[in-house]
Coordinates of C-alpha atoms in Angstrom, one line a residue:
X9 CA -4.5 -12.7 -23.1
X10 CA -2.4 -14.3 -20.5
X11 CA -4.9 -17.5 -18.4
X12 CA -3.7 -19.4 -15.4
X13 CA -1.9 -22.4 -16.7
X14 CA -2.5 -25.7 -15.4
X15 CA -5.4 -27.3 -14.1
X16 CA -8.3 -24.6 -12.8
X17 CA -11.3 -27.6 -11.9
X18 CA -11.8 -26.0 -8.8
X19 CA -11.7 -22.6 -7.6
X20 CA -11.7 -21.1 -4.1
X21 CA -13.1 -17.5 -4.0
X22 CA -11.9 -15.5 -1.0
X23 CA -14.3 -12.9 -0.4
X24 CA -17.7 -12.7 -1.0
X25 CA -17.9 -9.2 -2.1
X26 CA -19.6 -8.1 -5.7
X27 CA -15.9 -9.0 -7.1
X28 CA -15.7 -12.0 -6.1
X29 CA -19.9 -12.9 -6.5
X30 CA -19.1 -12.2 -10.3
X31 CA -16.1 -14.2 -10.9
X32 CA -17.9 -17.3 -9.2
X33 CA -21.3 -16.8 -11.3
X34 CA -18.7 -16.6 -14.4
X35 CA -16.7 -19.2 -13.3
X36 CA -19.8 -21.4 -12.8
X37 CA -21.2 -20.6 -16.4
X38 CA -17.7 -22.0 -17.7
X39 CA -18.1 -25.3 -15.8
X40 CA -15.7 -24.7 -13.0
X41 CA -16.4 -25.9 -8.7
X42 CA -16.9 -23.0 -7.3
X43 CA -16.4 -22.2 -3.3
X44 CA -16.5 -19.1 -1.4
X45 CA -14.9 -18.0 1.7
X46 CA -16.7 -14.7 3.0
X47 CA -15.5 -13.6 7.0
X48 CA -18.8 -11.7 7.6
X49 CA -22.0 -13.5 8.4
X50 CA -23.3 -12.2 5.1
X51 CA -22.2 -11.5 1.4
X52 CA -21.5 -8.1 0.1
X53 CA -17.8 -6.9 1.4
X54 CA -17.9 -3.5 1.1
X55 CA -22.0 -3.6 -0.3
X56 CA -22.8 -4.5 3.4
X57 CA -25.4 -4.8 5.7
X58 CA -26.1 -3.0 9.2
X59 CA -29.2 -3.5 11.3
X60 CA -29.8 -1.5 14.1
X61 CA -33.2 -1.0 16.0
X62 CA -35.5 -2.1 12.7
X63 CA -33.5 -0.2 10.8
X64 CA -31.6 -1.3 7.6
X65 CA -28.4 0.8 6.6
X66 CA -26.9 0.1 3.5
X67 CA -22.5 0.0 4.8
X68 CA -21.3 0.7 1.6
X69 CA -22.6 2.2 -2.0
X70 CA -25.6 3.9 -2.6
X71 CA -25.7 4.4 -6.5
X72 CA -26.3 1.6 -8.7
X73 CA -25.1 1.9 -12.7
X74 CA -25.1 0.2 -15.6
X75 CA -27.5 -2.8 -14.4
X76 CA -26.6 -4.5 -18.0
X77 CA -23.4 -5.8 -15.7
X78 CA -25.8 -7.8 -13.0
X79 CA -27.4 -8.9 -16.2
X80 CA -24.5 -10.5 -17.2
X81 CA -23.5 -11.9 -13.9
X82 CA -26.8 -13.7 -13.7
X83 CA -26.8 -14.7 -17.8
X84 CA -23.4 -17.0 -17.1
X85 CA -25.6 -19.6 -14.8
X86 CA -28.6 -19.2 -17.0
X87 CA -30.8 -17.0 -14.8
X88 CA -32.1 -13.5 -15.4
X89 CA -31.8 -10.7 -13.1
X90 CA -35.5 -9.6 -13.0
X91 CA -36.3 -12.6 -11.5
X92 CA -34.3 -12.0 -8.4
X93 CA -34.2 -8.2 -8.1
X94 CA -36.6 -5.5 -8.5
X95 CA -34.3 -2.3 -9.8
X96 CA -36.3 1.0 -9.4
X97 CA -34.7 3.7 -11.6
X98 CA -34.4 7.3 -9.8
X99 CA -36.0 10.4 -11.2
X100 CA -34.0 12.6 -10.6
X101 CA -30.7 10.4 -10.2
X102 CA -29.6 13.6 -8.4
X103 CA -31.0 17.1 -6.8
X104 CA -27.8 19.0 -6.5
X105 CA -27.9 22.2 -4.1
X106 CA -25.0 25.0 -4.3
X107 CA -24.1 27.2 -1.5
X108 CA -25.7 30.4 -3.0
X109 CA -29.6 28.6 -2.7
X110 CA -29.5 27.8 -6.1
X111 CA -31.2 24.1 -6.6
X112 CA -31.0 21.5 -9.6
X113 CA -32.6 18.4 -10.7
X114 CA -30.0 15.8 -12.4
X115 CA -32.1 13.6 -15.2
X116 CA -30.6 10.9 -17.3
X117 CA -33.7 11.9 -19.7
X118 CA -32.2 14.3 -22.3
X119 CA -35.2 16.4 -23.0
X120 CA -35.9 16.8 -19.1
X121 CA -32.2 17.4 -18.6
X122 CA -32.3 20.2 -21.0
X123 CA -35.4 21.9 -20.1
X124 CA -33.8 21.8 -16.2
X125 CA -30.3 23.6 -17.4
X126 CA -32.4 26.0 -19.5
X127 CA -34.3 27.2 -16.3
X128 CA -30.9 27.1 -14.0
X129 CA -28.7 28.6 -16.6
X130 CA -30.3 29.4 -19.5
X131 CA -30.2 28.7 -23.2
X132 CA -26.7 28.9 -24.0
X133 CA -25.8 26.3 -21.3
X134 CA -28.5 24.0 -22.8
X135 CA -27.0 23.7 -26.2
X136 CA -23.5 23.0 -24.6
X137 CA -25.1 20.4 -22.4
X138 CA -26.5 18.5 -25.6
X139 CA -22.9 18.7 -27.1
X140 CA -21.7 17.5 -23.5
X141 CA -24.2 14.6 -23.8
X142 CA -22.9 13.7 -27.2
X143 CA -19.4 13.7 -26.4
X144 CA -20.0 11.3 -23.2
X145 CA -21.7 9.1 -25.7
X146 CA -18.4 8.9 -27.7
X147 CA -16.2 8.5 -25.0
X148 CA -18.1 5.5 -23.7
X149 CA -18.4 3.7 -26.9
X150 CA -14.2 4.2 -26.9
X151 CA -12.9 3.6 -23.7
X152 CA -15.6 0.6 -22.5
X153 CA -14.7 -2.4 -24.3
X154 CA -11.2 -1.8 -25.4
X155 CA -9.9 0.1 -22.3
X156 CA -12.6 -1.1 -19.3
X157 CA -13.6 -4.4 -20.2
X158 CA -10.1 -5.7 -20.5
X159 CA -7.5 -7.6 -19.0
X160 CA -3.7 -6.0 -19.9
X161 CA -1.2 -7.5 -20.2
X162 CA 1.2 -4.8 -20.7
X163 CA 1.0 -0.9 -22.0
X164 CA 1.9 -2.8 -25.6
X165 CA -2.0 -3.9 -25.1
X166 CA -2.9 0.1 -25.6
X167 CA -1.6 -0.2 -29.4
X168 CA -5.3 -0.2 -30.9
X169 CA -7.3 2.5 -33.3
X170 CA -9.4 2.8 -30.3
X171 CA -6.4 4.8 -28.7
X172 CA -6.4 7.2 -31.2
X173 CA -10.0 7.6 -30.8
X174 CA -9.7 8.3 -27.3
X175 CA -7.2 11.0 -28.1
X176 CA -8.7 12.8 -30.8
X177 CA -11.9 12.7 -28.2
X178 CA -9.3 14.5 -25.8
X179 CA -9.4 12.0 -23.3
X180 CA -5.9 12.4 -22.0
X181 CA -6.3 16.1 -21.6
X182 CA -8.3 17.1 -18.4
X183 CA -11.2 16.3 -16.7
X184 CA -12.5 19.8 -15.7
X185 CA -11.2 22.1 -18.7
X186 CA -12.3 19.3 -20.6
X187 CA -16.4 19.8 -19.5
X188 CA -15.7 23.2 -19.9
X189 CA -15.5 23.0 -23.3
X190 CA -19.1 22.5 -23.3
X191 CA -20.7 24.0 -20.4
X192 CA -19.3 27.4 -18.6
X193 CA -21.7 27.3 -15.5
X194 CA -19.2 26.6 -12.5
X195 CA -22.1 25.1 -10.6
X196 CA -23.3 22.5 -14.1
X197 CA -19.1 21.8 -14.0
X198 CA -19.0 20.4 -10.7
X199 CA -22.3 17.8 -11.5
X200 CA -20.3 16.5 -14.7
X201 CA -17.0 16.4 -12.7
X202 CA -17.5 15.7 -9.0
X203 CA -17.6 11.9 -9.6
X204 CA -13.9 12.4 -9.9
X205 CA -13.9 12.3 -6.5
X206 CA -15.2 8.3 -6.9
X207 CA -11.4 7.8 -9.1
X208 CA -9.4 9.7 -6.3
X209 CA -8.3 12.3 -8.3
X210 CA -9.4 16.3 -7.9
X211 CA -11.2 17.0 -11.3
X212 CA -8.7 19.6 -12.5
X213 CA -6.0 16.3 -12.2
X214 CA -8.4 13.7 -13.4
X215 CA -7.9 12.1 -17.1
X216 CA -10.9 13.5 -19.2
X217 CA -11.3 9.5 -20.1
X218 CA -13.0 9.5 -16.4
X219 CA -16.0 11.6 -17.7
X220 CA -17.0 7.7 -18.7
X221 CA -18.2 7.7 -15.0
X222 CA -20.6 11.0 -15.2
X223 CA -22.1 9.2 -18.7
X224 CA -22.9 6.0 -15.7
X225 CA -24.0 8.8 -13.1
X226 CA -25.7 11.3 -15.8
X227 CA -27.3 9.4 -19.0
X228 CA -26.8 5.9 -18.6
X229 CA -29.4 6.0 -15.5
X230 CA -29.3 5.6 -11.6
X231 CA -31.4 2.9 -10.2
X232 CA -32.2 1.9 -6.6
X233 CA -32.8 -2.2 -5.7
X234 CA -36.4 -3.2 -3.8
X235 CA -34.9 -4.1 0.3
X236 CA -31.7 -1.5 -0.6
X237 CA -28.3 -2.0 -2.3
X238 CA -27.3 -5.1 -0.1
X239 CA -29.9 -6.7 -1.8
X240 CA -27.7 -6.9 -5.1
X241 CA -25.2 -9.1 -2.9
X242 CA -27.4 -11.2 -1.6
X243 CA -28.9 -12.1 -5.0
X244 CA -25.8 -12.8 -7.0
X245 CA -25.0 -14.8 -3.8
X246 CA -28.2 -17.1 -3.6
X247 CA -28.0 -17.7 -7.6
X248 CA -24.4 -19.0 -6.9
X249 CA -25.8 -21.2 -5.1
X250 CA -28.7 -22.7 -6.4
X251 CA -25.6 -22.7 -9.7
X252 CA -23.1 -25.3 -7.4
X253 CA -21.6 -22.8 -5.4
X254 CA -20.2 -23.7 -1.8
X255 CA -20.6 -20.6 0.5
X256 CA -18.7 -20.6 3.7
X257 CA -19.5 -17.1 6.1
X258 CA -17.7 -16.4 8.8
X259 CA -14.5 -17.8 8.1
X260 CA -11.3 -16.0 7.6
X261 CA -8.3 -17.1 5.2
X262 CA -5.4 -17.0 7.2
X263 CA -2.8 -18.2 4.8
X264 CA -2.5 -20.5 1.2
X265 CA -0.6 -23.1 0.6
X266 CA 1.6 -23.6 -2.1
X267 CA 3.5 -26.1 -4.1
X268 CA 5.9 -24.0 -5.8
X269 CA 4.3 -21.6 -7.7
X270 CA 0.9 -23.0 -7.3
X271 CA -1.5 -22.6 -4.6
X272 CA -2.7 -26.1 -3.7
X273 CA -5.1 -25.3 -0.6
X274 CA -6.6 -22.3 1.1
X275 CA -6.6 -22.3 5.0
X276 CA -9.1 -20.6 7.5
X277 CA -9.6 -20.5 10.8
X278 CA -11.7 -23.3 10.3
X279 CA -10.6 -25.6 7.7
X280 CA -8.4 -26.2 4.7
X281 CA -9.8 -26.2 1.3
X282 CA -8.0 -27.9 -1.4
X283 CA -7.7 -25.9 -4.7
X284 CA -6.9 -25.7 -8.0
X285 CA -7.0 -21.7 -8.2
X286 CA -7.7 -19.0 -6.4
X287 CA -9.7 -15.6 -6.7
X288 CA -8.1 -13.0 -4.2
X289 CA -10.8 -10.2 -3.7
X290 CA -9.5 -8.8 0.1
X291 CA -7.8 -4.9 -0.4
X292 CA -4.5 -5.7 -1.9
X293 CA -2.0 -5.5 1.2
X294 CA -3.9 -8.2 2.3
X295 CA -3.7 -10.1 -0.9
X296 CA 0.1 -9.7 -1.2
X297 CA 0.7 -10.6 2.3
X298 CA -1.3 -13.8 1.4
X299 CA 0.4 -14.6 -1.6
X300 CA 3.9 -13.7 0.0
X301 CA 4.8 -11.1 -2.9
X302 CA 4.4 -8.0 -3.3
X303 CA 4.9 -6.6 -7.0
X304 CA 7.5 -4.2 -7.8
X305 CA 6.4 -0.7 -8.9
X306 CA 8.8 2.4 -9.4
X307 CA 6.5 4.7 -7.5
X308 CA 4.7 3.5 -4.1
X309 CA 0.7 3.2 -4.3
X310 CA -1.3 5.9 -3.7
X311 CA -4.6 5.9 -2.2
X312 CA -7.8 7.8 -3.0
X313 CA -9.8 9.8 -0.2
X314 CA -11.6 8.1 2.3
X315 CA -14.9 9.6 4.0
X316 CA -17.1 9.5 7.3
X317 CA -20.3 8.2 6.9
X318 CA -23.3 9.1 9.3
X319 CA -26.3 6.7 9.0
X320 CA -29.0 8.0 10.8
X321 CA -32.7 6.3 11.3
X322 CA -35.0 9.7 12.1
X323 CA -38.5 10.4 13.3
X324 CA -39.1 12.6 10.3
X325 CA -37.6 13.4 6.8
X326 CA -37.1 16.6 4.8
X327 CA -39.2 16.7 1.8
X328 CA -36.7 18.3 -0.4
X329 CA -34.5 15.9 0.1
X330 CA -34.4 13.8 -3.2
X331 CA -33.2 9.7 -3.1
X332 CA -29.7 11.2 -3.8
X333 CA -28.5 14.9 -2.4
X334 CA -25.5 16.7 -3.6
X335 CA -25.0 19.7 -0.8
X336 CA -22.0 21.5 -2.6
X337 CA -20.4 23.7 -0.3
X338 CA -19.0 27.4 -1.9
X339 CA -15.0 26.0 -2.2
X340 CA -14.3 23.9 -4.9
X341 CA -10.6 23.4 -5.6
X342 CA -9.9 24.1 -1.9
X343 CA -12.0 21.1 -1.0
X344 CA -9.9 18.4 -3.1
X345 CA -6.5 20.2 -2.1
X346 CA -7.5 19.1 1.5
X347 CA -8.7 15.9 0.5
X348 CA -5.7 15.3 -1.3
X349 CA -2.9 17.2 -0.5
X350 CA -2.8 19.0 3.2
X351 CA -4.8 16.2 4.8
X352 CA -6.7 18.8 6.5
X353 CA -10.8 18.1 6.8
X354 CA -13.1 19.9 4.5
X355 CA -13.1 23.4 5.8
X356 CA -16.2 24.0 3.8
X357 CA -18.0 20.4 2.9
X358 CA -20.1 18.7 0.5
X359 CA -21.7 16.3 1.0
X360 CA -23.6 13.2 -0.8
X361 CA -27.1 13.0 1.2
X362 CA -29.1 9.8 0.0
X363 CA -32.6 9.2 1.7
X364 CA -33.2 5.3 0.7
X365 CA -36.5 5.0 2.2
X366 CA -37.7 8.2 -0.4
X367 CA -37.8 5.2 -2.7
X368 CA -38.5 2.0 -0.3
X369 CA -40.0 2.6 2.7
X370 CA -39.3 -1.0 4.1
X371 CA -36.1 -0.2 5.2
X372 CA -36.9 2.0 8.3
X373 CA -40.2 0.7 10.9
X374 CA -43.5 2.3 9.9
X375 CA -43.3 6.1 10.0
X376 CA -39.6 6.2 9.7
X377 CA -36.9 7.3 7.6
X378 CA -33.2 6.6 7.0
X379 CA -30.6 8.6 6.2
X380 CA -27.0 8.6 4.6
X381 CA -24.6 11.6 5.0
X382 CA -21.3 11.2 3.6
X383 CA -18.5 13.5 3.6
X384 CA -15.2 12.8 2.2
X385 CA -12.4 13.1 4.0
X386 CA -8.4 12.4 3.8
X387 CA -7.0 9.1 4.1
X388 CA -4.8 8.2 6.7
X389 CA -1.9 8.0 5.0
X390 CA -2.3 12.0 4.4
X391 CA -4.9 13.2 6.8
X392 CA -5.7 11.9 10.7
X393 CA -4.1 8.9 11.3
X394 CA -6.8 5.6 12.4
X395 CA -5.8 6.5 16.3
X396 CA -6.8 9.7 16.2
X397 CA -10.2 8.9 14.7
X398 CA -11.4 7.6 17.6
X399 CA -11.0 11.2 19.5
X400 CA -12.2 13.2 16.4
X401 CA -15.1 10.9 15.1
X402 CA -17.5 12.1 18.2
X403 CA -16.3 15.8 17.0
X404 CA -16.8 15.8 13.5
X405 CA -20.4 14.0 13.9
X406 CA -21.6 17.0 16.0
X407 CA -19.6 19.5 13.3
X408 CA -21.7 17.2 10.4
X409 CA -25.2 17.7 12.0
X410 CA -24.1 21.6 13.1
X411 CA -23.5 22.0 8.7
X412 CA -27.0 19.9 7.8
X413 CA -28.7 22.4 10.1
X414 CA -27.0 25.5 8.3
X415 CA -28.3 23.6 5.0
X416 CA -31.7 23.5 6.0
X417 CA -32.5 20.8 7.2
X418 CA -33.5 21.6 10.6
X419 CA -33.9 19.7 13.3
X420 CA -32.3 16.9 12.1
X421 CA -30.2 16.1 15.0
X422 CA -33.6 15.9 17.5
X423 CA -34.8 13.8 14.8
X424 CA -32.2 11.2 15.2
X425 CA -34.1 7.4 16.4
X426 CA -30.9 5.6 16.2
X427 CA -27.5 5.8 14.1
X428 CA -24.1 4.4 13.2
X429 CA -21.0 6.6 12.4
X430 CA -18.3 5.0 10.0
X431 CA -14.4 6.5 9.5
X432 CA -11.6 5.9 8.3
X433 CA -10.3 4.4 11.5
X434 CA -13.5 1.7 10.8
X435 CA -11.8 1.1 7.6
X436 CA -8.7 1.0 8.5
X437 CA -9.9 -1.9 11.2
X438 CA -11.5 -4.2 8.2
X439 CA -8.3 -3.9 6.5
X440 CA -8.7 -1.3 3.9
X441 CA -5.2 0.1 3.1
X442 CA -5.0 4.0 4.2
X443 CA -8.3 3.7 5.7
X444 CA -10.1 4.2 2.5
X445 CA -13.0 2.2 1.3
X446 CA -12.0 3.4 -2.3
X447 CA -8.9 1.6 -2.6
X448 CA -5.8 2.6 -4.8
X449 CA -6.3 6.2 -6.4
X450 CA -6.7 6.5 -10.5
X451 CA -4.2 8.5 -11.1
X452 CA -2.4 7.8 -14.7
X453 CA 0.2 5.6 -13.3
X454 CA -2.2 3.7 -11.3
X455 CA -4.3 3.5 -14.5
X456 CA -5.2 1.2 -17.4
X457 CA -2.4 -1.2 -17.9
X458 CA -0.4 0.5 -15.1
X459 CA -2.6 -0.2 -12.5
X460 CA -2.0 -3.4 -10.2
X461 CA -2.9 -6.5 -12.7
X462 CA -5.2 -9.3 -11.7
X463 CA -2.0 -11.3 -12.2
X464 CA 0.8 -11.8 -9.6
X465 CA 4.2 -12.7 -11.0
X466 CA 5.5 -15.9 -8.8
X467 CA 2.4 -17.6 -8.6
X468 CA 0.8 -19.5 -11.3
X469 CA -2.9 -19.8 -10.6
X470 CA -3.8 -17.0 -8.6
X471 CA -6.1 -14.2 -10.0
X472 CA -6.9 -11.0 -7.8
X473 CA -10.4 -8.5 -8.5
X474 CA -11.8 -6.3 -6.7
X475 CA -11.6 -2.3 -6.7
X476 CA -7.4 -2.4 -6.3
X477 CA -6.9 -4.2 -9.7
X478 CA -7.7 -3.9 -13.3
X479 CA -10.2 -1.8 -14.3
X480 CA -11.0 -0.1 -10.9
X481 CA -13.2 1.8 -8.5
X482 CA -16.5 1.7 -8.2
X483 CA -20.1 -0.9 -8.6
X484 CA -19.6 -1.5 -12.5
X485 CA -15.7 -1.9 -12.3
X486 CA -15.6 -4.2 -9.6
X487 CA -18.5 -6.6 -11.2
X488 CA -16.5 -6.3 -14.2
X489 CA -12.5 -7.0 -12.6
X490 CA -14.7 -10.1 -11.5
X491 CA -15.3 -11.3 -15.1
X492 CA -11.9 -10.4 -15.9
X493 CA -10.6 -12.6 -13.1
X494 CA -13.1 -15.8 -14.3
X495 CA -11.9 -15.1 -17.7
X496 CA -8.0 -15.2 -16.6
X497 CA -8.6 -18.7 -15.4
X498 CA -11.3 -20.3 -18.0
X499 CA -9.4 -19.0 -20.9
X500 CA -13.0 -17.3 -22.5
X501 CA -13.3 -13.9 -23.9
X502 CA -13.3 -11.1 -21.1
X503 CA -15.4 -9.5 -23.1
X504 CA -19.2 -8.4 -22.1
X505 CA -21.9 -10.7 -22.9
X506 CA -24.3 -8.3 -23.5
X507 CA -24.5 -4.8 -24.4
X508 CA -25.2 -1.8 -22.3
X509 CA -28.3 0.5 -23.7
X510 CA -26.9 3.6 -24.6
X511 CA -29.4 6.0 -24.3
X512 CA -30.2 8.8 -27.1
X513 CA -29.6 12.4 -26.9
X514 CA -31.8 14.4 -28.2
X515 CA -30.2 14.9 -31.9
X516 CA -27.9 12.7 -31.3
X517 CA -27.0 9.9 -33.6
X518 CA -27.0 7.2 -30.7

């Protein structure tokens, strides 16, 4: 593995997002000075926080996976994660509801899992879910440490048995005919395939190697954080402290200097801060414009889907509404060919509902609720340009409220206290590239070694995470492009510290 050269005593982190919170826990474990430079007035980049009229919205993701990874964040300064966060897992992680009235629980428990396809679908549909289950198994024990915990430094770094075992698992085929093998029901497809939609990629495009994510969504458990997700952010921030960290909010890089190909100082509209290294977490445009270079690739970026977001605070909640919603409109293919190819918005939507205060009830004043509606929607490179948002965003709220009305949940616009709509053109305005929160899509040339590397060629001691670089989209990935960075620059094995549960199917030999 290729490590910043040179001395690395202390490190300026730009961006305290959950990127850039992980490389400075893991930097601190290794014994480096540790500062922070975050432009909001609080951590959590993406993870952050709005507060509007006693309510608490949650800006950015609402599913938590693979806890093990906060473990290890808070393992490197010596602390345990229990002692700063309460995680609440979610039974079920999902109720999923299809456009013909049919309605289904998601449980990471196998046996309840089973016995819920059984009822939906029947028997036949149950045995191919507990091959599904076994197969997901397998393809997380092969891709996670050798193709997800790991820093490339070139496609050579693929040449392992483990890629052999990913093939023979059919992980190179496709996504959707690939859960097909197991399961026939259209409707159980999309639950084992829509978190393609989190890699940028339509399921019938996606690598079958991303069915690793419905394994986080489906077995390995959902979980929910006492106060909300920001609360993750603000923990891993607070431990940095009390480890040696410097925190500074508010302040925004506005350029580094270098000596050569070292960065000796980073500069904010504050102060200068003299350096050794530097973790880059921003969207990479802003990076590369930072470090003066952009690399050279033989195909331009793409970027994944972006979406509106409608956080409402409400008088009154639907019952049937679980933590976590999936509204699946009837199109299927159509939907992603919009998203991704005419740039036209969903003509027939679905939609991830989560109800945070179903599971803390803190988060809204007494007697209130909160609400999360997201619907994705083009980027702006393909769809609406930003400008035009600001025209359409009024629009497609009252369109979003007209469709969770024609759902079932009724009055739900009169029920609206207060509320904060997010698109694109919001992202576009924090300096997310397309105006997508999800960053570059993972499509196979933007994958694995061929996606953006944590290293820059031209600059010695400069080490980029966050959801653009190696290994990718999404609350694991981005914790876990943060121990990669830390690990460019102390030298240490990127490898996990710990190891993630791997919970048994019924049968199975896990």
């Amino acid at each position: 593995m290729r490590k910043v050269t040179g001395r690395t005593d202390h490190v300026v982190v730009v961006g305290a997002g959950l990127a850039g919170l992980s490389a400075a826990l893991h930097l601190l474990g290794a014994g480096r000075q540790v500062t922070l430079v975050e432009r909001d007035r609080l951590p959590g980049g993406r993870a952050g926080l709005i507060e509007r009229d006693g309510y608490r919205f949650d800006a950015g993701p609402t599913v938590l996976t693979m806890p093990h990874l906060l473990e290890e964040a808070f393992a490197a300064v010596g602390m345990t994660m229990s002692d700063r966060l309460t995680l609440r897992p979610l039974h079920p992680a999902y109720h999923a509801r299809f456009a013909d009235g049919s309605r289904l629980d998601v449980h990471t428990d196998a046996q309840a899992m089973e016995a819920e396809i059984e009822r939906f679908a029947g028997g036949h549909e149950a045995a191919g879910y507990r091959r599904l289950r076994h197969w997901l198994h397998d393809l997380y024990r092969a891709q996670m440490g050798r193709f997800i915990e790991t820093n490339f430094d070139s496609p050579l770094s693929l040449l392992h048995p483990d890629l052999a075992r990913l093939a023979a698992l059919g992980g190179f085929g496709r996504l959707q005919p690939a859960i097909g093998r197991f399961i026939t029901d259209e409707r159980l497809q999309r639950v084992f395939s829509f978190q393609a939609l989190y890699a940028g990629v339509p399921p019938a495009r996606a690598l079958a190697a991303y069915a690793v994510i419905a394994y986080m969504d489906t077995i390995a458990g959902v979980y929910f954080p006492e106060g909300g997700m920001h609360a993750v952010p603000a923990a891993l921030a607070t431990a940095a402290t009390e480890a040696g960290a410097t925190l500074h909010y508010g302040q925004s890089v506005t350029r580094l200097e270098r000596t050569g190909d070292r960065i000796t100082a980073v500069v904010t509209d504050r102060q200068r801060i003299p350096c050794d290294a530097v973790v880059l977490t921003p969207d990479l445009p802003v990076s590369y414009r930072l470090l003066g270079a952009r690399p050279r690739r033989p195909l331009a970026l793409r970027h994944s889907p972006s979406a509106v977001v409608l956080h409402v605070g409400t008088d009154r909640t639907w019952p049937e509404l679980a933590h976590h919603t999936i509204s699946f409109g009837a199109a299927w293919k159509q939907t992603f060919h919009e998203l991704t190819r005419t740039g036209r918005l969903m003509s027939d939507p679905s939609l991830l509902i989560t109800r945070p205060t179903a599971t803390d009830p803190g988060l809204a004043p007494p007697g209130k609720h909160t609400h999360y509606v997201l619907a994705p929607c083009p980027n702006t490179a393909v769809g609406p340009s930003a400008a035009s948002w600001h025209d359409l965003a009024p629009r497609y709220r009252d369109s979003m409220l007209r469709e969770l009305e024609a759902r079932g949940l009724t009055g739900f616009a009169d029920a609206i206290d207060t509320e904060v709509l997010i698109t694109p053109a919001d992202w576009a305005s924090q300096g997310h590239a397309d105006g997508t929160p999800f960053s570059v899509a993972h499509t196979f040339p933007q994958t694995g070694p061929f996606r953006p590397r944590n290293l820059v060629r031209g600059t010695a001691n400069a080490v980029l995470a966050g959801c653009g670089t190696t290994p990718g989209v999404g609350v694991p990935t981005v914790l876990i492009s943060g121990r990669l960075a830390a690990a460019r620059i102390t030298g240490l094995p990127a490898g996990p510290r710990t190891t993630a549960p791997l919970p048994a199917a019924k049968g199975s030999p896990a």
